[in-house]
Amino acid sequence: MARSTLYQQVASELRRAIYSGDLGPGDQLPTEADLMSSYGVSRNTVRLALGELVNEGLISRTPRRGSIVRDRRPLLMYPQRELTPQPASAPREAFGFAVSQEGREPSQVIEVSIVEPPEEIAIRLELPDGGLAVVRRRLRFVDGQPYNTNDSYFPHALVGDSEIVRPGDIVRGANRVLEELGHPQVRVVDDISARMPTPTESARLELEPGTPVVEYVRVGYDSDDVPVRVAVSVLPADKHLIRYELERR
């Protein structure tokens, strides 16, 4: 057989074991030497096969532990539920509430600054020339793993005296603060696109080589149809499932 056929065959067998559950999240694959012996192939063929599984996001490779099956359970997201009132017994921001509803543990690292935002953000917020925005940059974790980033921009003139400007978590969420300021979001517009990550994004999100991301931009409008928030999320494609539910009325 051609060498390409051999490594694809090895990759196929390992892929089947992962999808069937014979190899579960956290399990260690056989060593390169064991795979060479089992399949009667060269070390280079084994490395090509493992490289293909790495690029598919199925395994990760570390110097000390070797090849490990990744946890591929995606975070199920319902964007249409973000503005739905939460139960009074669970007052937490939308991301934390959604993750905890799946029985998983959310956490995040937050940085807050006042900036002159990029042009595309300024246009979406309808800011005047030189207008300032407050940006809350969040690196979000699920069960201790980096899952996505979310940069939320707000007009500084609107939120400059609120806790949105202060560092740290807002337990009840910035959406609730906007509502308390008299600017509840009653309409949102979503733009969703796919691309490859930047080097900075790959490093922050600890992405495997070849993993694409989804860029999800949401603009929120108040009852006067004034934009009050632009949220830009970068979602690794192998860790997220976005689900919309539409109902005819």
Short mmCIF file of C-alpha atoms in Angstrom, two decimals:
data_model
loop_
_atom_site.label_atom_id
_atom_site.label_comp_id
_atom_site.label_asym_id
_atom_site.label_seq_id
_atom_site.Cartn_x
_atom_site.Cartn_y
_atom_site.Cartn_z
CA MET A 1 0.00 0.00 0.00
CA ALA A 2 0.99 3.61 -0.46
CA ARG A 3 2.21 5.26 2.71
CA SER A 4 -0.71 7.73 2.64
CA THR A 5 -3.16 4.80 2.63
CA LEU A 6 -1.42 3.19 5.58
CA TYR A 7 -1.53 6.26 7.84
CA GLN A 8 -5.15 6.93 6.89
CA GLN A 9 -6.01 3.35 7.81
CA VAL A 10 -4.34 3.69 11.20
CA ALA A 11 -6.08 7.02 11.77
CA SER A 12 -9.42 5.44 10.78
CA GLU A 13 -9.05 2.62 13.29
CA LEU A 14 -8.16 5.00 16.11
CA ARG A 15 -10.97 7.38 15.12
CA ARG A 16 -13.46 4.51 15.24
CA ALA A 17 -12.28 3.57 18.74
CA ILE A 18 -12.80 7.16 19.91
CA TYR A 19 -16.25 7.60 18.38
CA SER A 20 -17.42 4.20 19.65
CA GLY A 21 -16.34 5.04 23.20
CA ASP A 22 -13.69 2.33 23.41
CA LEU A 23 -11.31 5.24 24.00
CA GLY A 24 -12.99 7.88 26.16
CA PRO A 25 -12.05 11.45 27.17
CA GLY A 26 -8.78 11.44 29.08
CA ASP A 27 -7.75 7.98 27.92
CA GLN A 28 -4.20 7.53 26.72
CA LEU A 29 -3.63 6.06 23.26
CA PRO A 30 -1.07 3.30 22.84
CA THR A 31 2.50 4.50 22.50
CA GLU A 32 4.03 5.05 19.09
CA ALA A 33 6.03 1.84 19.55
CA ASP A 34 2.87 -0.13 20.40
CA LEU A 35 1.03 1.29 17.39
CA MET A 36 3.96 0.44 15.13
CA SER A 37 3.87 -3.13 16.39
CA SER A 38 0.06 -3.49 16.24
CA TYR A 39 -0.28 -2.19 12.69
CA GLY A 40 3.10 -3.25 11.31
CA VAL A 41 3.94 0.26 10.13
CA SER A 42 6.79 2.71 10.51
CA ARG A 43 7.10 5.42 13.14
CA ASN A 44 6.57 8.09 10.48
CA THR A 45 3.27 6.46 9.44
CA VAL A 46 2.09 6.42 13.06
CA ARG A 47 3.02 10.08 13.51
CA LEU A 48 1.14 11.05 10.35
CA ALA A 49 -1.95 9.20 11.64
CA LEU A 50 -1.76 10.85 15.05
CA GLY A 51 -1.22 14.24 13.42
CA GLU A 52 -4.45 13.81 11.49
CA LEU A 53 -6.38 13.12 14.69
CA VAL A 54 -4.80 16.15 16.33
CA ASN A 55 -5.94 18.35 13.44
CA GLU A 56 -9.47 16.96 13.81
CA GLY A 57 -9.48 17.92 17.49
CA LEU A 58 -9.89 14.31 18.64
CA ILE A 59 -6.63 13.98 20.57
CA SER A 60 -3.95 16.15 22.09
CA ARG A 61 -0.29 15.28 22.35
CA THR A 62 1.93 16.19 25.31
CA PRO A 63 5.61 15.37 25.86
CA ARG A 64 5.00 13.57 29.15
CA ARG A 65 1.64 11.84 28.69
CA GLY A 66 1.73 11.08 24.99
CA SER A 67 -1.54 11.11 22.98
CA ILE A 68 -4.69 11.74 25.03
CA VAL A 69 -8.32 11.63 23.88
CA ARG A 70 -9.85 15.09 24.24
CA ASP A 71 -13.16 15.81 25.94
CA ARG A 72 -15.30 16.60 22.91
CA ARG A 73 -18.52 17.40 24.78
CA PRO A 74 -19.59 20.73 23.29
CA LEU A 75 -21.21 23.55 25.22
CA LEU A 76 -24.80 23.81 24.01
CA MET A 77 -25.72 27.46 23.48
CA TYR A 78 -29.20 28.91 23.03
CA PRO A 79 -28.59 32.54 21.97
CA GLN A 80 -32.31 33.33 21.97
CA ARG A 81 -32.46 32.65 25.72
CA GLU A 82 -29.92 35.31 26.75
CA LEU A 83 -32.56 37.96 27.38
CA THR A 84 -35.05 35.59 29.01
CA PRO A 85 -35.60 36.49 32.68
CA GLN A 86 -33.89 34.04 35.01
CA PRO A 87 -35.51 32.54 38.09
CA ALA A 88 -35.16 34.79 41.11
CA SER A 89 -33.46 31.91 42.91
CA ALA A 90 -30.58 31.85 40.41
CA PRO A 91 -29.44 35.44 39.81
CA ARG A 92 -26.33 35.03 37.69
CA GLU A 93 -25.13 36.28 34.33
CA ALA A 94 -26.28 34.47 31.20
CA PHE A 95 -23.11 32.44 30.51
CA GLY A 96 -22.74 31.20 34.07
CA PHE A 97 -26.41 30.30 34.27
CA ALA A 98 -26.35 28.40 30.96
CA VAL A 99 -23.23 26.39 31.90
CA SER A 100 -24.52 25.54 35.37
CA GLN A 101 -27.79 24.34 33.82
CA GLU A 102 -25.73 21.65 32.06
CA GLY A 103 -24.25 20.53 35.37
CA ARG A 104 -20.86 22.01 34.54
CA GLU A 105 -18.69 24.56 36.37
CA PRO A 106 -18.26 28.05 34.85
CA SER A 107 -15.52 30.55 35.66
CA GLN A 108 -13.96 33.52 33.93
CA VAL A 109 -11.11 36.03 33.97
CA ILE A 110 -12.25 39.62 33.39
CA GLU A 111 -10.38 42.73 32.25
CA VAL A 112 -12.15 46.11 32.01
CA SER A 113 -10.92 49.21 30.19
CA ILE A 114 -12.11 52.42 28.56
CA VAL A 115 -11.15 52.51 24.88
CA GLU A 116 -11.74 54.16 21.58
CA PRO A 117 -13.14 51.01 20.00
CA PRO A 118 -12.30 49.56 16.58
CA GLU A 119 -14.18 51.19 13.74
CA GLU A 120 -16.57 48.27 13.21
CA ILE A 121 -17.55 48.37 16.89
CA ALA A 122 -17.98 52.15 16.89
CA ILE A 123 -20.24 51.90 13.85
CA ARG A 124 -22.40 49.22 15.47
CA LEU A 125 -22.68 51.30 18.66
CA GLU A 126 -23.38 54.44 16.58
CA LEU A 127 -20.71 56.35 18.49
CA PRO A 128 -19.61 59.82 17.37
CA ASP A 129 -16.06 60.32 16.07
CA GLY A 130 -13.67 59.76 18.95
CA GLY A 131 -16.45 58.34 21.11
CA LEU A 132 -15.38 56.09 23.97
CA ALA A 133 -16.62 52.68 25.00
CA VAL A 134 -16.23 50.53 28.07
CA VAL A 135 -15.06 47.04 27.14
CA ARG A 136 -15.28 44.02 29.41
CA ARG A 137 -12.94 41.33 28.05
CA ARG A 138 -13.63 37.87 29.38
CA LEU A 139 -11.79 34.59 29.01
CA ARG A 140 -14.38 31.99 29.94
CA PHE A 141 -13.75 28.52 31.34
CA VAL A 142 -15.91 25.41 31.60
CA ASP A 143 -14.76 22.78 34.09
CA GLY A 144 -11.40 24.54 34.25
CA GLN A 145 -10.77 24.50 30.48
CA PRO A 146 -10.68 27.70 28.38
CA TYR A 147 -13.81 27.60 26.23
CA ASN A 148 -14.32 31.00 24.64
CA THR A 149 -13.66 34.71 24.78
CA ASN A 150 -16.27 37.45 25.03
CA ASP A 151 -15.56 41.15 24.58
CA SER A 152 -18.60 43.29 25.43
CA TYR A 153 -18.56 46.98 24.45
CA PHE A 154 -20.88 49.60 25.97
CA PRO A 155 -21.15 53.34 25.24
CA HIS A 156 -19.12 55.07 27.94
CA ALA A 157 -21.62 57.92 28.11
CA LEU A 158 -24.28 55.41 29.06
CA VAL A 159 -22.51 53.20 31.60
CA GLY A 160 -19.60 55.37 32.82
CA ASP A 161 -21.03 55.73 36.33
CA SER A 162 -22.16 52.12 36.70
CA GLU A 163 -20.51 48.94 37.94
CA ILE A 164 -19.96 47.89 34.33
CA VAL A 165 -16.84 50.09 34.45
CA ARG A 166 -15.48 48.37 37.55
CA PRO A 167 -13.28 45.28 37.33
CA GLY A 168 -14.56 41.96 38.54
CA ASP A 169 -17.61 39.83 37.96
CA ILE A 170 -21.15 41.23 37.90
CA VAL A 171 -23.02 38.33 39.41
CA ARG A 172 -26.43 39.31 38.06
CA GLY A 173 -24.93 40.20 34.67
CA ALA A 174 -24.34 43.40 32.70
CA ASN A 175 -27.69 42.96 30.93
CA ARG A 176 -29.45 43.44 34.25
CA VAL A 177 -27.37 46.55 34.95
CA LEU A 178 -28.40 48.02 31.59
CA GLU A 179 -31.99 47.36 32.52
CA GLU A 180 -31.54 49.13 35.86
CA LEU A 181 -30.07 52.11 33.98
CA GLY A 182 -33.29 52.34 31.97
CA HIS A 183 -31.95 50.64 28.83
CA PRO A 184 -33.25 47.06 28.72
CA GLN A 185 -32.31 45.19 25.58
CA VAL A 186 -35.53 44.39 23.74
CA ARG A 187 -34.03 43.49 20.35
CA VAL A 188 -30.78 41.86 19.27
CA VAL A 189 -29.08 41.31 15.91
CA ASP A 190 -26.65 38.40 15.54
CA ASP A 191 -23.91 37.96 12.95
CA ILE A 192 -22.20 34.54 12.92
CA SER A 193 -19.18 33.66 10.78
CA ALA A 194 -16.37 31.09 10.75
CA ARG A 195 -12.65 31.65 10.35
CA MET A 196 -9.26 30.46 11.53
CA PRO A 197 -8.04 31.91 14.84
CA THR A 198 -5.32 34.49 15.28
CA PRO A 199 -2.12 33.38 17.04
CA THR A 200 -3.22 35.28 20.16
CA GLU A 201 -6.60 33.53 20.17
CA SER A 202 -4.96 30.14 19.69
CA ALA A 203 -2.69 30.73 22.67
CA ARG A 204 -5.43 32.07 25.00
CA LEU A 205 -7.87 29.32 24.13
CA GLU A 206 -5.20 26.58 24.01
CA LEU A 207 -6.39 25.47 20.58
CA GLU A 208 -5.04 22.45 18.79
CA PRO A 209 -3.52 23.17 15.34
CA GLY A 210 -6.11 23.45 12.60
CA THR A 211 -9.06 24.20 14.92
CA PRO A 212 -11.38 26.83 13.39
CA VAL A 213 -13.40 29.30 15.43
CA VAL A 214 -16.83 30.85 15.12
CA GLU A 215 -17.02 34.61 15.58
CA TYR A 216 -20.38 35.53 17.02
CA VAL A 217 -21.29 39.24 17.15
CA ARG A 218 -24.44 40.35 18.95
CA VAL A 219 -25.75 43.94 18.98
CA GLY A 220 -28.37 44.73 21.63
CA TYR A 221 -30.89 47.56 21.25
CA ASP A 222 -33.05 49.27 23.88
CA SER A 223 -36.72 50.20 23.57
CA ASP A 224 -35.78 53.37 21.63
CA ASP A 225 -33.85 51.19 19.16
CA VAL A 226 -30.53 52.63 20.36
CA PRO A 227 -27.59 50.19 20.41
CA VAL A 228 -26.40 49.75 23.99
CA ARG A 229 -24.09 46.74 23.73
CA VAL A 230 -21.90 44.95 21.20
CA ALA A 231 -20.66 41.53 22.29
CA VAL A 232 -17.98 39.76 20.26
CA SER A 233 -17.48 36.09 21.15
CA VAL A 234 -14.81 33.79 19.73
CA LEU A 235 -15.97 30.18 20.02
CA PRO A 236 -13.72 27.19 19.18
CA ALA A 237 -15.76 25.14 16.72
CA ASP A 238 -15.03 21.83 18.45
CA LYS A 239 -16.33 23.05 21.83
CA HIS A 240 -19.62 24.72 20.96
CA LEU A 241 -22.98 23.86 19.48
CA ILE A 242 -25.22 26.87 18.73
CA ARG A 243 -28.91 25.98 18.68
CA TYR A 244 -31.72 28.30 17.66
CA GLU A 245 -35.36 27.49 18.31
CA LEU A 246 -37.91 29.31 16.15
CA GLU A 247 -41.62 29.24 16.78
CA ARG A 248 -44.31 30.42 14.42
CA ARG A 249 -46.80 32.73 16.12
#
